[in-house]
XYZ file of C-alpha atoms in Angstrom:
525
model
C -57.805 -189.859 197.899
C -54.580 -188.366 196.488
C -53.829 -188.024 192.793
C -51.037 -190.556 193.149
C -53.342 -193.133 194.703
C -55.886 -192.527 191.948
C -53.180 -193.212 189.369
C -52.114 -196.343 191.191
C -55.720 -197.482 191.321
C -55.941 -197.026 187.556
C -52.882 -199.168 186.952
C -54.294 -201.866 189.238
C -57.679 -202.055 187.533
C -59.595 -198.945 188.580
C -60.350 -195.953 186.401
C -57.643 -195.561 183.763
C -55.327 -192.533 183.993
C -52.587 -191.073 181.777
C -50.037 -193.604 183.044
C -52.293 -196.405 181.795
C -52.710 -194.774 178.387
C -48.948 -194.318 178.039
C -48.312 -197.910 179.100
C -50.947 -199.212 176.685
C -49.419 -197.174 173.866
C -45.993 -198.698 174.517
C -47.471 -202.197 174.735
C -49.434 -201.786 171.503
C -46.328 -200.459 169.715
C -44.493 -203.609 170.763
C -47.235 -205.926 169.512
C -47.340 -206.828 165.818
C -50.493 -208.962 165.808
C -53.748 -207.115 165.192
C -55.637 -209.266 167.719
C -53.032 -208.485 170.347
C -53.401 -204.759 169.747
C -57.187 -205.051 169.933
C -57.019 -206.932 173.220
C -54.664 -204.421 174.843
C -56.746 -201.454 173.745
C -60.025 -203.080 174.743
C -58.712 -203.694 178.243
C -57.764 -200.046 178.578
C -61.050 -198.736 177.155
C -63.069 -200.943 179.495
C -61.401 -199.166 182.458
C -61.615 -195.633 181.070
C -64.184 -193.188 182.415
C -66.722 -192.639 179.585
C -66.289 -188.890 180.103
C -62.583 -189.256 179.270
C -62.660 -192.024 176.676
C -62.913 -189.658 173.690
C -59.562 -188.109 174.601
C -57.932 -191.502 175.208
C -59.165 -192.828 171.869
C -57.898 -189.753 170.023
C -54.462 -189.974 171.649
C -54.078 -193.683 170.963
C -54.928 -192.926 167.340
C -52.066 -190.394 167.326
C -54.251 -187.292 167.385
C -55.347 -184.501 169.699
C -59.038 -183.797 170.147
C -58.112 -180.128 169.624
C -56.165 -181.031 166.413
C -53.547 -178.232 166.543
C -52.611 -176.350 169.721
C -49.558 -174.398 168.546
C -46.898 -176.692 170.046
C -43.985 -177.876 167.904
C -40.662 -179.609 168.376
C -38.886 -176.413 169.435
C -41.331 -175.906 172.313
C -40.358 -179.285 173.766
C -36.575 -179.007 173.704
C -36.427 -178.093 177.371
C -38.891 -179.622 179.801
C -38.647 -180.086 183.575
C -37.389 -183.341 185.089
C -40.021 -186.079 185.202
C -42.148 -186.673 188.287
C -41.386 -189.701 190.416
C -44.995 -190.908 190.658
C -47.966 -190.653 188.268
C -50.636 -188.117 189.193
C -52.243 -187.033 185.938
C -55.780 -187.996 185.044
C -56.754 -188.169 181.374
C -59.066 -185.216 181.863
C -56.242 -183.150 183.388
C -54.136 -183.538 180.274
C -57.003 -182.970 177.858
C -57.899 -179.756 179.715
C -54.253 -178.652 179.597
C -54.149 -179.210 175.832
C -57.333 -177.174 175.436
C -55.918 -174.333 177.563
C -52.708 -174.292 175.517
C -54.707 -174.181 172.298
C -56.777 -171.243 173.552
C -53.690 -169.201 174.433
C -53.334 -166.481 171.813
C -52.344 -162.865 171.357
C -49.539 -160.920 173.014
C -47.425 -163.128 175.258
C -49.035 -166.315 173.943
C -45.709 -168.069 173.336
C -44.656 -167.551 176.940
C -48.116 -168.559 178.111
C -48.045 -171.834 176.181
C -44.557 -172.577 177.480
C -45.699 -172.016 181.072
C -48.660 -174.369 180.636
C -46.437 -176.997 178.989
C -43.926 -176.745 181.817
C -46.660 -177.230 184.414
C -47.975 -180.270 182.552
C -44.581 -181.924 182.043
C -43.578 -181.285 185.663
C -46.434 -183.559 186.776
C -45.635 -186.317 184.240
C -43.446 -189.344 184.799
C -40.712 -190.251 182.313
C -42.981 -192.638 180.395
C -45.806 -190.095 180.410
C -43.485 -187.332 179.189
C -42.300 -189.524 176.308
C -45.897 -190.338 175.363
C -47.058 -186.703 175.459
C -43.978 -185.482 173.574
C -44.507 -187.975 170.752
C -48.206 -187.186 170.646
C -47.591 -183.447 170.325
C -45.026 -183.734 167.515
C -46.922 -186.364 165.540
C -44.552 -189.271 166.190
C -46.897 -191.542 168.122
C -47.022 -194.499 165.751
C -48.190 -197.552 167.636
C -50.499 -199.024 165.018
C -53.790 -198.116 166.738
C -55.481 -197.130 163.493
C -59.205 -196.461 163.311
C -60.122 -200.016 162.312
C -58.136 -201.465 165.211
C -59.646 -198.943 167.629
C -63.161 -199.706 166.409
C -62.623 -203.442 166.987
C -61.178 -202.702 170.430
C -64.229 -200.606 171.280
C -66.520 -203.424 170.169
C -64.636 -205.843 172.400
C -64.646 -203.462 175.377
C -68.356 -202.648 175.072
C -69.538 -206.123 174.104
C -71.274 -204.706 171.031
C -71.113 -206.085 167.466
C -68.139 -204.714 165.540
C -70.322 -203.990 162.490
C -72.585 -201.769 164.618
C -69.603 -199.891 166.024
C -68.119 -199.344 162.550
C -71.427 -198.092 161.179
C -71.806 -195.649 164.069
C -68.282 -194.356 163.410
C -69.115 -194.025 159.726
C -72.207 -191.950 160.477
C -70.713 -189.832 163.248
C -67.218 -189.390 161.825
C -65.801 -189.296 165.364
C -64.561 -192.518 166.963
C -64.142 -190.821 170.337
C -67.763 -189.713 170.452
C -68.916 -193.196 169.482
C -66.674 -194.737 172.152
C -68.115 -192.476 174.847
C -71.669 -193.368 173.817
C -71.037 -197.105 173.509
C -69.305 -197.412 176.871
C -71.867 -195.317 178.733
C -75.124 -196.233 176.975
C -74.516 -199.534 175.192
C -76.542 -200.633 172.178
C -79.361 -198.054 172.589
C -76.840 -195.190 172.581
C -75.064 -196.662 169.558
C -78.363 -196.934 167.677
C -78.853 -193.189 168.066
C -76.114 -192.545 165.509
C -77.974 -191.980 162.261
C -77.339 -189.983 159.153
C -78.115 -186.420 160.171
C -78.503 -183.650 157.628
C -76.017 -180.954 158.556
C -73.472 -183.321 160.109
C -71.023 -184.746 157.548
C -70.141 -188.423 157.278
C -66.872 -189.886 156.092
C -66.865 -190.189 152.284
C -66.736 -193.457 150.403
C -63.367 -194.022 148.741
C -62.312 -196.049 145.717
C -59.996 -198.972 145.144
C -57.664 -198.957 142.144
C -57.211 -200.978 138.958
C -54.637 -200.836 136.166
C -57.262 -200.491 133.422
C -60.961 -200.437 132.696
C -60.829 -204.107 131.694
C -59.415 -205.086 135.076
C -62.028 -202.937 136.803
C -64.892 -204.558 134.881
C -63.654 -207.996 135.906
C -64.482 -206.956 139.474
C -67.621 -204.892 138.791
C -69.926 -205.730 135.857
C -72.309 -204.332 134.672
C -71.174 -200.974 135.928
C -71.457 -197.244 135.645
C -68.396 -195.404 134.380
C -67.973 -191.788 135.471
C -65.381 -189.149 134.750
C -62.862 -188.802 137.588
C -62.488 -185.076 138.058
C -59.274 -183.503 139.333
C -61.048 -181.342 141.891
C -61.726 -181.158 145.618
C -64.208 -183.586 147.185
C -67.223 -181.958 148.836
C -70.260 -183.172 150.730
C -73.253 -180.855 150.418
C -76.006 -180.815 153.065
C -79.264 -178.950 152.614
C -82.137 -178.607 155.075
C -84.717 -176.069 153.961
C -82.821 -172.863 153.309
C -79.775 -173.981 155.306
C -76.770 -175.337 153.388
C -73.505 -176.799 154.670
C -70.511 -177.743 152.534
C -67.802 -180.016 153.952
C -64.460 -181.366 152.748
C -63.390 -185.008 152.693
C -61.796 -184.384 156.107
C -65.189 -183.063 157.357
C -64.074 -179.421 157.620
C -66.824 -176.846 157.110
C -66.054 -174.644 154.070
C -69.566 -173.304 153.471
C -68.532 -169.654 153.671
C -65.742 -170.165 151.133
C -67.852 -171.640 148.317
C -70.917 -169.455 147.637
C -71.293 -171.055 144.189
C -71.977 -174.432 145.813
C -74.462 -172.916 148.261
C -76.377 -171.265 145.422
C -76.436 -174.478 143.397
C -77.764 -176.443 146.382
C -80.489 -173.886 147.100
C -81.640 -174.041 143.467
C -82.414 -177.776 143.678
C -86.091 -178.830 144.014
C -85.570 -180.515 147.389
C -86.304 -179.816 151.033
C -83.478 -181.904 152.484
C -80.548 -183.691 150.877
C -77.012 -184.934 151.435
C -75.043 -184.956 148.188
C -71.536 -186.111 147.264
C -69.453 -184.457 144.589
C -66.470 -182.363 143.564
C -65.758 -178.680 143.124
C -63.318 -177.687 140.445
C -61.897 -174.565 138.826
C -62.287 -174.652 135.050
C -60.657 -172.744 132.223
C -62.869 -170.790 129.794
C -62.793 -173.772 127.405
C -64.166 -176.048 130.127
C -60.926 -177.922 130.778
C -59.757 -178.158 134.401
C -57.328 -175.730 135.929
C -54.314 -177.333 137.678
C -55.380 -178.943 140.937
C -53.402 -176.378 142.927
C -55.710 -173.641 141.595
C -58.795 -175.440 142.907
C -57.098 -176.328 146.201
C -55.928 -172.753 146.746
C -59.390 -171.360 146.112
C -61.124 -173.898 148.386
C -58.546 -173.362 151.126
C -58.529 -169.565 150.993
C -60.144 -167.618 153.827
C -60.192 -164.337 151.894
C -63.226 -162.436 150.658
C -65.313 -165.138 148.889
C -66.861 -162.616 146.495
C -63.459 -161.395 145.298
C -62.147 -164.960 145.136
C -65.195 -166.057 143.184
C -64.561 -163.349 140.627
C -60.894 -164.284 140.280
C -61.270 -168.095 140.393
C -64.866 -169.283 139.969
C -65.722 -172.820 141.006
C -68.111 -175.329 139.489
C -69.749 -178.125 141.459
C -70.426 -181.557 139.951
C -72.413 -184.127 141.940
C -72.235 -187.904 141.609
C -74.107 -189.427 144.557
C -76.932 -188.819 147.032
C -76.960 -190.180 150.583
C -80.247 -188.660 151.772
C -83.189 -187.160 149.960
C -86.283 -185.525 151.463
C -86.436 -187.569 154.642
C -85.172 -190.864 153.229
C -81.673 -192.232 153.908
C -80.181 -193.833 150.793
C -76.859 -195.135 152.119
C -77.962 -198.759 151.820
C -79.759 -198.353 148.491
C -78.138 -199.870 145.371
C -75.953 -197.591 143.292
C -78.425 -197.577 140.403
C -81.259 -196.378 142.649
C -79.105 -193.612 144.114
C -78.139 -192.538 140.598
C -81.809 -192.380 139.564
C -82.644 -190.350 142.682
C -79.785 -187.946 141.918
C -80.894 -187.521 138.310
C -84.413 -186.745 139.511
C -83.362 -183.616 141.425
C -79.992 -182.506 140.004
C -79.837 -181.105 136.454
C -77.480 -182.785 134.013
C -75.182 -179.740 133.945
C -74.417 -180.305 137.633
C -73.883 -184.078 137.413
C -70.605 -185.850 136.654
C -70.815 -187.436 133.163
C -71.817 -191.076 133.513
C -72.705 -194.061 131.336
C -73.745 -197.612 132.155
C -71.610 -200.214 130.341
C -71.214 -203.973 130.203
C -68.175 -204.305 127.920
C -64.619 -202.998 127.871
C -64.808 -201.004 124.588
C -67.649 -198.846 125.961
C -65.750 -198.276 129.211
C -62.549 -197.467 127.315
C -64.436 -194.955 125.172
C -65.707 -193.203 128.296
C -62.188 -193.077 129.689
C -60.848 -191.647 126.434
C -63.566 -188.993 126.587
C -62.631 -188.047 130.164
C -58.947 -187.779 129.257
C -59.743 -185.762 126.143
C -61.485 -183.216 128.360
C -58.399 -182.986 130.604
C -59.588 -185.083 133.537
C -57.751 -187.785 135.504
C -59.512 -190.917 134.326
C -62.691 -192.707 135.341
C -64.431 -194.355 138.269
C -66.052 -197.717 137.615
C -68.980 -198.129 140.019
C -71.201 -201.007 141.015
C -74.902 -200.699 140.148
C -75.892 -202.834 143.127
C -73.520 -201.822 145.918
C -74.371 -199.508 148.846
C -72.606 -196.272 149.752
C -69.803 -197.503 152.046
C -69.064 -194.283 153.901
C -65.575 -194.071 155.363
C -64.364 -197.147 153.491
C -62.404 -197.901 150.338
C -65.274 -200.001 149.097
C -65.093 -202.758 146.498
C -67.942 -201.119 144.595
C -65.913 -198.120 143.409
C -62.744 -198.587 141.352
C -60.636 -195.726 140.017
C -58.693 -196.069 136.793
C -55.984 -193.638 135.694
C -53.742 -193.864 132.631
C -50.581 -193.917 134.714
C -49.328 -195.367 137.952
C -49.775 -192.921 140.812
C -49.535 -193.297 144.563
C -50.330 -190.955 147.425
C -47.263 -191.190 149.677
C -46.058 -189.435 152.817
C -42.930 -187.295 153.006
C -40.667 -188.772 155.711
C -37.600 -186.573 155.198
C -36.019 -184.213 152.694
C -32.455 -183.533 151.616
C -30.898 -180.132 151.191
C -30.398 -179.171 147.570
C -27.103 -178.328 145.902
C -26.055 -176.550 142.746
C -28.998 -174.621 141.325
C -31.136 -175.893 144.193
C -28.714 -174.809 146.899
C -30.656 -173.278 149.776
C -33.819 -175.294 149.061
C -35.137 -178.502 150.583
C -35.244 -180.690 147.501
C -34.929 -184.498 147.409
C -37.991 -186.095 149.060
C -37.910 -189.353 151.032
C -41.190 -191.137 150.263
C -43.078 -193.628 152.413
C -46.152 -195.836 152.041
C -48.440 -196.430 155.023
C -48.066 -199.740 156.841
C -51.545 -200.625 158.194
C -50.101 -203.202 160.588
C -47.733 -200.916 162.465
C -49.215 -197.477 161.859
C -45.823 -196.376 160.546
C -44.449 -195.807 157.057
C -42.182 -197.843 154.778
C -39.698 -195.896 152.656
C -39.868 -196.564 148.913
C -37.234 -194.216 147.571
C -36.439 -190.585 146.884
C -37.217 -188.065 144.183
C -36.634 -184.450 143.268
C -38.109 -184.787 139.781
C -41.197 -182.814 138.840
C -40.534 -180.016 141.315
C -41.071 -176.557 139.902
C -39.401 -173.530 141.464
C -42.751 -172.644 143.005
C -43.088 -176.091 144.581
C -39.484 -175.941 145.803
C -40.162 -172.656 147.578
C -43.398 -173.962 149.058
C -42.024 -177.282 150.263
C -38.903 -175.667 151.740
C -41.082 -173.492 153.951
C -43.642 -176.191 154.736
C -41.203 -179.013 155.449
C -38.962 -176.675 157.427
C -41.893 -176.072 159.775
C -42.371 -179.854 160.153
C -38.699 -180.606 160.905
C -37.910 -182.793 163.912
C -34.213 -183.479 163.244
C -31.506 -182.035 160.982
C -28.013 -183.465 160.475
C -27.029 -180.722 158.060
C -27.926 -182.757 154.992
C -31.101 -184.741 155.687
C -33.988 -183.028 157.456
C -36.340 -185.526 159.108
C -39.921 -184.262 159.278
C -43.180 -185.151 160.958
C -45.000 -187.511 158.554
C -47.921 -185.198 157.806
C -47.641 -184.134 154.151
C -49.134 -186.336 151.437
C -47.716 -186.039 147.923
C -49.041 -187.637 144.735
C -46.239 -189.454 142.929
C -46.236 -190.762 139.358
C -43.903 -193.654 138.555
C -43.165 -196.162 135.823
C -43.087 -199.290 137.941
C -41.919 -200.938 141.142
C -38.583 -202.741 141.231
C -37.011 -205.065 143.771
C -34.497 -203.182 145.897
C -32.587 -204.363 148.987
C -31.743 -200.721 149.681
C -35.089 -199.965 151.316
C -36.872 -201.712 154.220
C -39.808 -202.887 152.114
C -37.511 -204.527 149.562
C -38.980 -202.376 146.782
C -38.351 -199.010 145.151
C -40.314 -196.866 142.715
C -38.901 -196.533 139.181
C -38.647 -192.994 137.796
C -40.710 -191.448 140.583
C -41.782 -187.852 140.006
C -43.882 -185.355 141.912
C -47.290 -184.513 140.494
C -48.699 -182.404 143.322
C -49.088 -182.136 147.063
C -52.398 -183.356 148.460
C -53.139 -181.090 151.404
C -56.726 -182.322 151.229
C -55.516 -185.747 152.364
C -54.134 -186.876 155.711
C -51.422 -189.526 156.211
C -54.221 -191.987 157.018
C -55.395 -191.544 153.395
C -51.987 -192.445 151.925
C -51.594 -195.634 149.902
C -50.413 -198.687 151.784
C -47.350 -200.848 151.359
C -49.767 -203.669 150.465
C -50.917 -201.690 147.413
C -47.297 -201.231 146.346
C -46.598 -204.956 146.782
C -49.655 -205.776 144.664
C -48.371 -203.521 141.859
C -44.942 -205.112 142.146
C -46.355 -208.653 141.974
C -48.654 -207.872 139.040
C -45.866 -206.501 136.837
C -44.585 -208.681 134.014
C -41.125 -210.184 134.702
């Protein structure tokens, strides 16, 4: 059978091929209803070879399995004319991406270009458009992880809650999809918490004050919210692994955390916490100091001497053979206190009234930290979710937004990329809704950094506004949300200012337009 006939068979109901994935992507992008997206994706997944489904799931979520392969907008300016008929299998394209990513050293740029040319020469016009958008991060068809998980449940005939839990424990929707479609419920049941393999962290909802938080969770524990970097610490015997919130392995970069884990009186454990750089007086260094240290690949001994890190733990997911994910928060806290000394635990009190919670928040702020987390005593650890049992409270309005574009500076800022266009995530479309612009809060150091970083993400430039791939998350402080017909969402931030870039967060972690609407609605007239 020829490649073309294989592709045709896929389109007619046989094994899905790249043409089917591209067509499904276009159809999903044109469908606003969540159920419609789920149905389209489920139909595709049900026809996809289980050996290729991980790649298809990643692509339809706007990602590559290989993450970065060294291909940017400039590499795609000139591609060969499209093929007349489809011939590319999903596995062909995934293998081509892997080969491009492996190309390094002398002549690597020419080598990647040759491989790209070969790939695009075999792709039809629709396939070329799909692959181009995928490679430059512009594939926004609304197939977010929750939608994909529901589609997988529908395609496999398995309960959605079981699929979501497997994704939570594995941290890889593609791997779960391959298992579910090839092995059904027994294969899905094999996904358990495994020491040494990180799970997606539980995230917090927000409230305007401790009183509002206690209305949703009471009685509760109130913990300091540290301005550090989230870490998940795994220990099995003498082996320790340390992972970021995005599940990257940073064990070699944080010897202080490894030593602290090895000193605990446990044989196996999975612990949740933060690492943070502190000043001599115990107050936190600026977040950028912690982020730079955690992200550095230099000599860890020298880095440790220059910028030491402290680890503070606040939850335990597994302890000496027992999984604690489903245990109440109070029981997990007791288990943590039984094996982790107080000096390594985030300060915490149990309260039932607002004055006690407010006192704890005042204490956290007095020590230079962000605010507090109000946590349920009865709720489970909802890995990978922004659970109702954790509520963060800060003394000011802040949002994590995505940079959509940037304007060239003038006057003193001439030559820099300065005024940021800010967008909130739209969970229904997978795109972003612009909420305004700001250049306030930018230091000269940040201006230099963002000019270089955003220049590398540029996809279009009209000489004034540089449109960029929506990849950078920035934390924005603001005084309120006002009605504004100027922007698509009908709202704009008042007195927006940059606090910091959040390179530890992906666009999927950005705040949603629904959160902004809720703030807008809750404001006094």
